[in-house]
Tab-separated table of C-alpha atoms in Angstrom:
chain	number	residue	atom	x	y	z
A	1	UNK	CA	-0.444	0.099	-0.255
A	2	UNK	CA	1.431	3.749	-1.211
A	3	UNK	CA	-0.270	5.651	2.273
A	4	UNK	CA	1.537	7.204	4.878
A	5	UNK	CA	1.487	4.826	8.081
A	6	UNK	CA	1.623	6.374	11.354
A	7	UNK	CA	2.109	4.166	14.615
A	8	UNK	CA	0.409	5.425	18.393
A	9	UNK	CA	1.634	3.774	21.280
A	10	UNK	CA	2.411	4.843	25.219
A	11	UNK	CA	0.768	3.501	28.002
A	12	UNK	CA	-1.941	6.109	28.124
A	13	UNK	CA	-3.758	8.618	25.692
A	14	UNK	CA	-3.554	6.743	22.272
A	15	UNK	CA	-7.037	6.458	21.239
A	16	UNK	CA	-6.943	10.462	22.109
A	17	UNK	CA	-4.071	10.836	20.042
A	18	UNK	CA	-5.286	8.609	16.879
A	19	UNK	CA	-8.372	10.093	16.786
A	20	UNK	CA	-6.810	13.622	17.314
A	21	UNK	CA	-4.792	12.653	14.197
A	22	UNK	CA	-7.780	11.146	11.986
A	23	UNK	CA	-9.635	13.906	12.856
A	24	UNK	CA	-6.956	16.458	11.960
A	25	UNK	CA	-5.366	15.360	8.879
A	26	UNK	CA	-9.105	14.176	7.481
A	27	UNK	CA	-8.834	17.361	6.876
A	28	UNK	CA	-6.117	17.835	3.801
A	29	UNK	CA	-5.674	14.169	3.231
A	30	UNK	CA	-7.958	10.432	2.657
A	31	UNK	CA	-7.277	9.060	6.216
A	32	UNK	CA	-8.559	5.433	8.320
A	33	UNK	CA	-7.695	4.671	11.512
A	34	UNK	CA	-7.757	1.341	13.685
A	35	UNK	CA	-11.564	1.478	15.191
A	36	UNK	CA	-12.394	1.995	19.067
A	37	UNK	CA	-9.988	-0.018	20.870
A	38	UNK	CA	-8.582	-1.987	17.916
A	39	UNK	CA	-5.154	-2.518	19.176
A	40	UNK	CA	-3.636	-5.775	18.636
A	41	UNK	CA	-2.549	-7.803	15.979
A	42	UNK	CA	-5.219	-10.266	14.599
A	43	UNK	CA	-7.586	-6.855	15.468
A	44	UNK	CA	-5.222	-4.961	12.766
A	45	UNK	CA	-5.239	-7.685	10.568
A	46	UNK	CA	-8.948	-7.957	10.534
A	47	UNK	CA	-9.520	-4.350	9.793
A	48	UNK	CA	-7.003	-4.226	7.165
A	49	UNK	CA	-8.949	-6.722	5.021
A	50	UNK	CA	-12.419	-6.336	5.784
A	51	UNK	CA	-12.180	-2.154	6.326
A	52	UNK	CA	-9.292	-0.825	4.074
A	53	UNK	CA	-9.533	-0.086	0.798
A	54	UNK	CA	-6.364	0.486	-0.698
A	55	UNK	CA	-6.737	4.174	-2.136
A	56	UNK	CA	-5.788	5.660	1.285
A	57	UNK	CA	-3.142	8.288	1.668
A	58	UNK	CA	-3.006	7.719	4.924
A	59	UNK	CA	-3.259	4.667	7.423
A	60	UNK	CA	-3.077	5.163	11.584
A	61	UNK	CA	-2.490	1.968	13.184
A	62	UNK	CA	-3.000	2.016	17.670
A	63	UNK	CA	-0.901	-0.258	19.581
A	64	UNK	CA	-1.359	-1.784	22.668
A	65	UNK	CA	0.828	-3.315	25.169
A	66	UNK	CA	0.685	-5.827	27.349
A	67	UNK	CA	3.665	-8.064	28.023
A	68	UNK	CA	7.990	-7.069	26.403
A	69	UNK	CA	7.294	-8.254	22.182
A	70	UNK	CA	3.791	-6.400	21.487
A	71	UNK	CA	5.142	-3.294	20.076
A	72	UNK	CA	7.941	-5.037	17.687
A	73	UNK	CA	5.568	-7.936	16.287
A	74	UNK	CA	3.118	-4.947	16.176
A	75	UNK	CA	5.378	-2.905	14.102
A	76	UNK	CA	6.565	-5.449	12.320
A	77	UNK	CA	2.962	-5.649	10.972
A	78	UNK	CA	2.176	-2.986	10.579
A	79	UNK	CA	5.787	-1.442	9.199
A	80	UNK	CA	4.669	2.179	9.869
A	81	UNK	CA	7.106	5.228	8.631
A	82	UNK	CA	6.029	7.585	11.427
A	83	UNK	CA	5.176	7.148	15.210
A	84	UNK	CA	4.048	8.785	18.511
A	85	UNK	CA	4.687	7.906	21.794
A	86	UNK	CA	2.449	8.953	23.950
A	87	UNK	CA	3.955	8.643	27.277
A	88	UNK	CA	4.570	6.256	30.396
A	89	UNK	CA	3.109	5.180	33.002
A	90	UNK	CA	2.526	2.442	35.465
A	91	UNK	CA	0.323	0.207	33.433
A	92	UNK	CA	0.077	-3.812	32.738
A	93	UNK	CA	3.030	-3.763	35.371
A	94	UNK	CA	1.543	-8.044	35.480
A	95	UNK	CA	2.981	-8.629	32.115
A	96	UNK	CA	6.076	-6.129	31.958
A	97	UNK	CA	6.908	-5.994	35.711
A	98	UNK	CA	8.998	-2.801	35.486
A	99	UNK	CA	8.910	0.595	33.637
A	100	UNK	CA	12.520	0.058	32.521
A	101	UNK	CA	11.192	-3.223	30.531
A	102	UNK	CA	8.106	-1.179	29.166
A	103	UNK	CA	10.589	1.810	27.729
A	104	UNK	CA	12.891	-1.249	26.169
A	105	UNK	CA	9.492	-2.922	24.423
A	106	UNK	CA	8.424	0.908	23.289
A	107	UNK	CA	12.029	1.541	21.790
A	108	UNK	CA	11.677	-1.023	19.484
A	109	UNK	CA	9.497	1.524	16.940
A	110	UNK	CA	12.783	3.492	16.208
A	111	UNK	CA	13.491	-0.560	14.725
A	112	UNK	CA	11.149	0.590	12.295
A	113	UNK	CA	10.042	3.785	12.066
A	114	UNK	CA	13.379	6.811	11.914
A	115	UNK	CA	13.872	8.785	14.943
A	116	UNK	CA	13.498	12.511	12.865
A	117	UNK	CA	10.150	10.659	12.492
A	118	UNK	CA	8.867	9.848	15.710
A	119	UNK	CA	7.374	12.453	18.168
A	120	UNK	CA	6.850	11.472	21.801
A	121	UNK	CA	6.091	13.183	25.059
A	122	UNK	CA	8.342	14.986	26.829
A	123	UNK	CA	6.010	15.951	28.845
A	124	UNK	CA	5.767	12.410	30.625
A	125	UNK	CA	8.740	12.079	32.858
A	126	UNK	CA	9.021	8.120	32.872
A	127	UNK	CA	8.626	8.557	28.884
A	128	UNK	CA	11.603	11.814	28.833
A	129	UNK	CA	14.401	10.050	30.733
A	130	UNK	CA	13.909	6.790	28.764
A	131	UNK	CA	13.999	8.044	25.195
A	132	UNK	CA	16.531	10.295	24.039
A	133	UNK	CA	15.321	9.935	20.502
A	134	UNK	CA	12.790	11.705	18.387
A	135	UNK	CA	10.992	14.708	18.024
A	136	UNK	CA	9.530	15.696	21.525
A	137	UNK	CA	6.356	17.235	22.219
A	138	UNK	CA	4.994	19.598	25.170
A	139	UNK	CA	2.902	22.987	25.960
A	140	UNK	CA	5.783	24.573	25.353
A	141	UNK	CA	6.214	23.720	21.362
A	142	UNK	CA	7.179	21.113	18.895
A	143	UNK	CA	9.259	21.190	15.714
A	144	UNK	CA	10.837	24.554	15.418
A	145	UNK	CA	6.898	25.637	16.683
A	146	UNK	CA	6.991	27.880	19.835
A	147	UNK	CA	3.710	27.561	21.693
A	148	UNK	CA	1.988	30.576	23.882
A	149	UNK	CA	-1.284	32.464	25.055
A	150	UNK	CA	-3.018	28.934	26.495
A	151	UNK	CA	-5.922	28.979	27.730
A	152	UNK	CA	-8.113	26.372	29.196
A	153	UNK	CA	-12.077	26.642	30.294
A	154	UNK	CA	-14.947	23.674	30.514
A	155	UNK	CA	-15.409	24.583	27.128
A	156	UNK	CA	-12.192	23.580	26.083
A	157	UNK	CA	-8.711	24.684	25.154
A	158	UNK	CA	-7.060	27.543	22.970
A	159	UNK	CA	-3.182	28.476	22.521
A	160	UNK	CA	-0.980	29.720	19.851
A	161	UNK	CA	1.480	28.432	17.723
A	162	UNK	CA	3.739	30.229	15.356
A	163	UNK	CA	6.836	29.106	12.936
A	164	UNK	CA	8.479	31.197	11.209
A	165	UNK	CA	6.162	32.972	9.268
A	166	UNK	CA	3.184	30.931	9.938
A	167	UNK	CA	0.736	31.568	13.250
A	168	UNK	CA	-2.310	29.569	13.891
A	169	UNK	CA	-4.829	30.641	16.686
A	170	UNK	CA	-6.231	27.364	17.414
A	171	UNK	CA	-9.375	26.111	20.108
A	172	UNK	CA	-10.250	23.080	20.574
A	173	UNK	CA	-13.270	21.399	22.560
A	174	UNK	CA	-10.441	18.835	24.018
A	175	UNK	CA	-10.640	19.616	28.406
A	176	UNK	CA	-7.114	20.409	29.937
A	177	UNK	CA	-3.616	22.195	29.418
A	178	UNK	CA	-2.314	18.193	29.085
A	179	UNK	CA	-3.647	18.477	25.691
A	180	UNK	CA	-1.855	20.924	24.244
A	181	UNK	CA	1.593	19.027	23.091
A	182	UNK	CA	-0.635	16.074	21.949
A	183	UNK	CA	-2.379	18.861	19.725
A	184	UNK	CA	0.571	20.440	19.003
A	185	UNK	CA	2.251	17.493	17.657
A	186	UNK	CA	-0.838	16.929	15.608
A	187	UNK	CA	-0.071	20.182	14.332
A	188	UNK	CA	3.512	19.780	13.502
A	189	UNK	CA	2.804	16.473	11.667
A	190	UNK	CA	0.071	18.230	9.424
A	191	UNK	CA	2.325	20.536	8.476
A	192	UNK	CA	4.781	18.723	7.752
A	193	UNK	CA	2.210	16.426	5.021
A	194	UNK	CA	1.355	19.784	3.467
A	195	UNK	CA	-2.060	20.618	5.426
A	196	UNK	CA	-2.496	24.603	5.330
A	197	UNK	CA	-3.005	26.655	8.007
A	198	UNK	CA	-6.702	26.973	7.604
A	199	UNK	CA	-7.569	23.188	7.301
A	200	UNK	CA	-5.296	22.418	10.477
A	201	UNK	CA	-7.399	25.160	12.295
A	202	UNK	CA	-10.420	24.028	11.211
A	203	UNK	CA	-9.104	20.215	12.333
A	204	UNK	CA	-8.336	21.174	15.843
A	205	UNK	CA	-11.527	23.280	15.959
A	206	UNK	CA	-13.242	19.808	14.983
A	207	UNK	CA	-11.813	17.602	17.843
A	208	UNK	CA	-13.814	17.189	20.849
A	209	UNK	CA	-14.028	14.962	24.672
A	210	UNK	CA	-14.209	11.894	23.677
A	211	UNK	CA	-16.685	9.809	25.553
A	212	UNK	CA	-15.238	8.742	29.198
A	213	UNK	CA	-12.397	11.103	28.823
A	214	UNK	CA	-12.253	14.380	30.289
A	215	UNK	CA	-16.059	14.838	29.251
A	216	UNK	CA	-18.091	17.187	30.387
A	217	UNK	CA	-21.670	17.270	31.357
A	218	UNK	CA	-24.388	19.276	33.222
A	219	UNK	CA	-26.192	17.069	35.964
A	220	UNK	CA	-29.243	19.280	37.840
A	221	UNK	CA	-26.645	22.716	37.602
A	222	UNK	CA	-23.281	20.946	38.580
A	223	UNK	CA	-20.608	19.828	36.080
A	224	UNK	CA	-19.210	17.123	35.875
A	225	UNK	CA	-16.029	15.532	34.173
A	226	UNK	CA	-16.356	11.972	33.120
A	227	UNK	CA	-12.738	10.119	33.201
A	228	UNK	CA	-13.722	7.053	34.338
A	229	UNK	CA	-12.312	5.414	31.211
A	230	UNK	CA	-8.793	6.672	32.449
A	231	UNK	CA	-6.210	3.843	34.155
A	232	UNK	CA	-3.297	5.355	35.223
A	233	UNK	CA	-1.014	7.419	37.228
A	234	UNK	CA	-0.604	9.913	34.978
A	235	UNK	CA	-4.056	10.654	33.553
A	236	UNK	CA	-5.448	10.887	37.068
A	237	UNK	CA	-2.481	13.349	37.631
A	238	UNK	CA	-3.761	15.376	34.329
A	239	UNK	CA	-6.919	14.917	35.520
A	240	UNK	CA	-6.733	16.865	38.830
A	241	UNK	CA	-4.337	19.718	37.417
A	242	UNK	CA	-7.502	20.413	35.523
A	243	UNK	CA	-9.958	19.774	38.407
A	244	UNK	CA	-7.244	22.276	40.411
A	245	UNK	CA	-7.260	24.847	37.595
A	246	UNK	CA	-11.219	25.505	37.678
A	247	UNK	CA	-13.517	27.618	39.299
A	248	UNK	CA	-16.861	25.911	41.428
A	249	UNK	CA	-18.077	26.782	44.203
A	250	UNK	CA	-17.248	22.915	45.705
A	251	UNK	CA	-15.477	20.380	44.128
A	252	UNK	CA	-15.676	16.406	44.660
A	253	UNK	CA	-13.097	13.685	43.179
A	254	UNK	CA	-14.861	10.644	42.663
A	255	UNK	CA	-12.377	7.227	42.043
A	256	UNK	CA	-12.136	3.333	42.697
A	257	UNK	CA	-8.227	3.641	41.980
A	258	UNK	CA	-6.294	1.903	39.863
A	259	UNK	CA	-5.474	-1.757	38.820
A	260	UNK	CA	-2.988	-4.075	37.227
A	261	UNK	CA	-0.217	-1.350	38.712
A	262	UNK	CA	2.289	-4.898	39.918
A	263	UNK	CA	4.668	-4.865	42.908
A	264	UNK	CA	4.567	-0.889	43.064
A	265	UNK	CA	0.518	-0.940	43.846
A	266	UNK	CA	0.835	0.172	47.612
A	267	UNK	CA	3.017	3.296	46.377
A	268	UNK	CA	1.177	4.458	43.532
A	269	UNK	CA	-2.257	4.483	45.114
A	270	UNK	CA	0.012	6.705	48.367
A	271	UNK	CA	1.287	8.838	45.049
A	272	UNK	CA	-2.675	9.626	43.894
A	273	UNK	CA	-3.158	9.875	47.592
A	274	UNK	CA	-1.226	12.818	47.576
A	275	UNK	CA	-1.996	14.319	44.041
A	276	UNK	CA	-5.134	14.165	45.700
A	277	UNK	CA	-4.761	16.618	48.338
A	278	UNK	CA	-2.273	19.162	46.273
A	279	UNK	CA	-5.631	19.753	44.080
A	280	UNK	CA	-7.155	20.284	47.408
A	281	UNK	CA	-10.909	19.144	46.678
A	282	UNK	CA	-13.576	19.881	48.806
A	283	UNK	CA	-14.741	16.252	49.071
A	284	UNK	CA	-12.756	12.820	48.231
A	285	UNK	CA	-14.976	9.739	47.749
A	286	UNK	CA	-13.722	5.991	47.196
A	287	UNK	CA	-14.643	3.241	45.911
A	288	UNK	CA	-14.143	0.783	48.624
A	289	UNK	CA	-11.226	-2.042	47.829
A	290	UNK	CA	-8.095	-3.474	47.756
A	291	UNK	CA	-6.706	0.090	47.462
A	292	UNK	CA	-8.385	2.794	49.609
A	293	UNK	CA	-6.029	2.807	52.405
A	294	UNK	CA	-3.222	3.427	50.377
A	295	UNK	CA	-5.033	6.816	49.079
A	296	UNK	CA	-6.327	7.528	52.991
A	297	UNK	CA	-2.105	7.378	53.325
A	298	UNK	CA	-1.158	9.710	50.533
A	299	UNK	CA	-3.915	12.345	51.552
A	300	UNK	CA	-3.083	11.989	55.115
A	301	UNK	CA	0.964	12.552	54.148
A	302	UNK	CA	0.133	15.781	52.766
A	303	UNK	CA	-2.809	16.587	55.431
A	304	UNK	CA	-5.803	16.501	53.657
A	305	UNK	CA	-8.074	18.730	55.564
A	306	UNK	CA	-11.594	17.665	53.145
A	307	UNK	CA	-14.146	15.477	53.354
A	308	UNK	CA	-13.049	11.438	52.321
A	309	UNK	CA	-16.496	9.727	52.147
A	310	UNK	CA	-15.994	5.478	51.683
A	311	UNK	CA	-18.605	4.390	49.437
A	312	UNK	CA	-19.775	0.602	49.605
A	313	UNK	CA	-21.797	0.284	46.611
A	314	UNK	CA	-20.623	2.418	43.806
A	315	UNK	CA	-23.388	1.530	41.203
A	316	UNK	CA	-25.302	3.068	44.065
A	317	UNK	CA	-23.336	5.887	44.364
A	318	UNK	CA	-23.468	6.416	40.171
A	319	UNK	CA	-26.667	6.008	39.843
A	320	UNK	CA	-27.914	8.689	42.181
A	321	UNK	CA	-25.414	11.553	42.353
A	322	UNK	CA	-27.907	13.538	40.838
A	323	UNK	CA	-29.713	13.398	43.977
A	324	UNK	CA	-25.580	14.604	46.225
A	325	UNK	CA	-24.438	17.175	43.500
A	326	UNK	CA	-25.687	21.320	44.005
A	327	UNK	CA	-26.028	23.724	41.112
A	328	UNK	CA	-22.134	25.250	41.358
A	329	UNK	CA	-20.285	21.906	41.972
A	330	UNK	CA	-17.484	20.647	39.772
A	331	UNK	CA	-17.245	16.827	40.147
A	332	UNK	CA	-14.361	14.822	38.263
A	333	UNK	CA	-15.048	11.145	38.256
A	334	UNK	CA	-11.929	9.347	37.691
A	335	UNK	CA	-11.103	5.663	36.430
A	336	UNK	CA	-13.373	2.408	36.884
A	337	UNK	CA	-13.102	-0.988	38.226
A	338	UNK	CA	-14.931	-4.193	36.556
A	339	UNK	CA	-16.288	-6.726	39.207
A	340	UNK	CA	-13.401	-8.941	39.001
A	341	UNK	CA	-10.637	-6.521	40.422
A	342	UNK	CA	-11.069	-5.733	44.357
């Protein structure tokens, strides 16, 4: 196939990055991307056989990972010329064991894609400390583009990008400053493949929150941010930073914690408790499980003085959320657990 192939990999933010790329690049090219969470080898093969026609100009592959060797197998199959590494955090630790093992797996992308065409998230500390090749992106800039005038609201994020004589004023429906860097990476990639300023601006304007990924909605006069798809520490941290930055009469944070954190599970949940305390919500609601006490330990370490509530029945809590919130409230819901986790 003649199409440019782009791989998207990382511990978090892959589906959002894939959808950003598809939304923006489609303004100037014929683009198809793996649907939904289609991110394993057999699903890629079925997608190519069933849905790809052969006249596409760009193919975008989302890579899933669960154990060493996964990224290499996916890359050998799809042979990407370009890639984006969205970030690194403790995830699938039962399969990898250590963050170094995850980093080594991610680095296998360089056996297929040239470093000059691999963009990586410099605002992910664990990734940036292990990946030294490629094009860095952050809320400061990317690929010679400088970023300024960042404004974050419950309606989205706006910012400006400048490079030589090009000056773009951009606005996205995505929430949070942490989305500026990824959006900027998409802009830089779009500029590289020849999209016009107008196409790029329109494409960024079309990006919006995805289901259960920092998705805002109104409930009885309260603002709810649904981030229940999230399942990693860096994503939790980004959501908490958003919660801290937005105005509200009363702020609440709701979570059961994280799964598949391996041997560092207790330490990670204590860190989560510390991040929650630093965001200073008025109320913290913890879905009671094996991680609750570790989160509480992190809250106590930071001398959190707000209200902490434990819930034995998550379904009952979420079902009756409209009876708990009031006008002017801001509530962040992060992560969800299936019944097989305790």
